[in-house]
Amino acid sequence: MDIVSCGFVKDLEVLESVGKVSFRLELTTPACPVKDVFEQQARERVKALPWVEEVFVTMSAQPAKPLVADNVPKGLEKVSNIIAVSSCKGGVGKSTVAVNLAYSLAGMGARVGIFDADVYGPSLPTMVSPELRVLQMDAETKTIIPTEYLGVKLVSFGFAGQGSAIMRGPMVSGVINQLMTTTEWGELDYLVVDMPPGTGDIQLTLCQVVPLTAAVIVTTPQKLAFIDVAKGVRMFSKLKVPCIAVVENMCHFEADGKYYYPFGRGSGQEVVSKFGIPYLFELPIRPTLSASGDGGEPEVVRDPVGDVAKIFSNIGVCVVQQCAKLRQQVATAVTYDKSIRAFRVKIPGSSEEFLLHPATVRRNDRSAQSIDEWTGEQRLRSSDIPENIEPESVRPMGNYAVSITWPDGFNQVAPFDQLQTIERLVDVPEPQSSLESQIHPEEGQIQDVHDNISQATTVSNADAILQHAKALKDRNARKNDAL
């Protein structure tokens, strides 16, 4: 694929009489790490035409496209990618990584927001210095307006003006849900979520409320950190959130021209090797890294050309590339076909589709309401479920399950993995009516998107612009001859 076939070339104008060519390159993300290469090579290739005197190239990016257009809260409708930065263990530098990653992406040209999901100990108000330090609410829409610092939108419980938080788990989950879903984020390419430590209700709530695109895992060299981080990786795996990179913080320091590893080595590599995570990045021990955060200015902003900033730039490139690849994948799709009274389940990456009887799905509920968590005793009796039961609605829940509402008011969470294990319909009933509509979930399919990083990164791709321009020139010549 070349950049013309990918649809990147827009507004092409050729003025052969004066030797001028102008066009716009519209990329899928303003944070494309090779956008400067595209611009330079496209300009050089077109300028190589003997009749071309001047070339005008402008760069732009497509509007932010939500990952699951109909399954996100209204405030997140224009957010393209939601990145969780997690560690499951406190004190490993997770917030430092989250904030510096966000500002690295912003420095690449992306529209970025940061959501600080730690209610008990919010770090964002310390690490950045916005002029407006209290969240505002729109009087008409009743939505939260993020504060901003250097063009990055910010939301934290620490900006809510509430002081210290003393709450039980369910209350905290409610606060997180409200802050995330009622904020008007606007158009964002990346929303970076600074996850709190642990694998409890708050983490599950976030994964259920919003479709996380991917997770970046932060760890330190110690063995103890690996044990806790492994729990977090397993949690994301179960919730179908891909982990795309591991950042090993406080790896080493340099002295006398040598690297010293005071906390040992290998924890980050062990996470990568054991769980198949594609990328590992190492951050050095630098007093300036923590000092800049304590001073309200991220290190990548304070020293944008330093060694630490270069590492975060590489992490940002990784995030951009991996998110572009993930958006090309298709999630498991579950719909209810009223015409045959059966669930249709489509498996990603294959043409396989199978049918499930509604009563079978209902009887296979594994929640605490159906099965005693301590004894394993079956609370839900099969005889209690009528054979002709039908769902009232089906909608995705995060990336890993669907939520099914039944006529008796019961809300069943059915993980995709479980749906693939229960008994399937073999004898498909005759359709009741070809005109009956289906109940669809709020689209659980990820939109296809051109990956400009993988599809158009060589010089030869710019040749397509020449062909496009030449075809237009020939067409104009024929038109002039006809006149």
mmCIF file of N, CA and C in Angstrom, residues 10 52 58 70 163 205 229 317 339-340 365 369 390 400 403 430 467:
data_model
loop_
_atom_site.group_PDB
_atom_site.id
_atom_site.type_symbol
_atom_site.label_atom_id
_atom_site.label_comp_id
_atom_site.label_asym_id
_atom_site.label_seq_id
_atom_site.Cartn_x
_atom_site.Cartn_y
_atom_site.Cartn_z
ATOM 1 N N LYS A 10 -4.799 14.520 -0.112
ATOM 2 C CA LYS A 10 -6.036 15.283 -0.244
ATOM 3 C C LYS A 10 -5.745 16.610 -0.946
ATOM 4 N N VAL A 52 8.043 20.833 -12.560
ATOM 5 C CA VAL A 52 7.610 21.355 -11.263
ATOM 6 C C VAL A 52 8.653 22.333 -10.719
ATOM 7 N N THR A 58 0.983 20.440 2.953
ATOM 8 C CA THR A 58 0.482 20.702 4.303
ATOM 9 C C THR A 58 0.128 19.375 4.957
ATOM 10 N N ASP A 70 -20.748 3.310 19.681
ATOM 11 C CA ASP A 70 -22.027 3.331 20.380
ATOM 12 C C ASP A 70 -21.960 2.761 21.789
ATOM 13 N N GLY A 163 -10.571 17.739 49.136
ATOM 14 C CA GLY A 163 -9.666 17.410 50.235
ATOM 15 C C GLY A 163 -9.372 15.916 50.277
ATOM 16 N N THR A 205 -14.125 -1.689 37.453
ATOM 17 C CA THR A 205 -15.100 -0.686 37.024
ATOM 18 C C THR A 205 -14.613 0.047 35.784
ATOM 19 N N VAL A 229 3.051 -7.139 39.698
ATOM 20 C CA VAL A 229 2.787 -6.752 38.315
ATOM 21 C C VAL A 229 2.176 -7.916 37.544
ATOM 22 N N VAL A 317 6.103 6.378 20.549
ATOM 23 C CA VAL A 317 6.051 5.775 19.212
ATOM 24 C C VAL A 317 5.468 4.369 19.293
ATOM 25 N N SER A 339 -35.388 -13.347 14.633
ATOM 26 C CA SER A 339 -36.064 -14.166 13.629
ATOM 27 C C SER A 339 -35.885 -15.651 13.883
ATOM 28 N N ILE A 340 -34.763 -16.046 14.516
ATOM 29 C CA ILE A 340 -34.543 -17.465 14.822
ATOM 30 C C ILE A 340 -34.446 -17.698 16.328
ATOM 31 N N ASP A 365 -25.268 -18.848 33.620
ATOM 32 C CA ASP A 365 -24.741 -17.698 34.352
ATOM 33 C C ASP A 365 -23.869 -18.180 35.504
ATOM 34 N N GLN A 369 -25.162 -14.532 42.000
ATOM 35 C CA GLN A 369 -26.608 -14.680 42.128
ATOM 36 C C GLN A 369 -27.079 -16.056 41.679
ATOM 37 N N GLU A 390 -36.396 -14.732 26.100
ATOM 38 C CA GLU A 390 -35.642 -13.927 25.142
ATOM 39 C C GLU A 390 -35.064 -12.706 25.851
ATOM 40 N N TYR A 400 -14.354 -7.659 27.040
ATOM 41 C CA TYR A 400 -14.276 -9.076 27.394
ATOM 42 C C TYR A 400 -15.624 -9.770 27.547
ATOM 43 N N SER A 403 -23.243 -7.675 28.292
ATOM 44 C CA SER A 403 -24.227 -7.568 29.362
ATOM 45 C C SER A 403 -25.597 -7.832 28.755
ATOM 46 N N GLU A 430 -36.498 -22.346 12.137
ATOM 47 C CA GLU A 430 -36.883 -21.559 10.968
ATOM 48 C C GLU A 430 -37.103 -20.108 11.368
ATOM 49 N N GLN A 467 2.229 9.584 -9.920
ATOM 50 C CA GLN A 467 1.278 8.965 -10.836
ATOM 51 C C GLN A 467 -0.061 9.682 -10.789
#
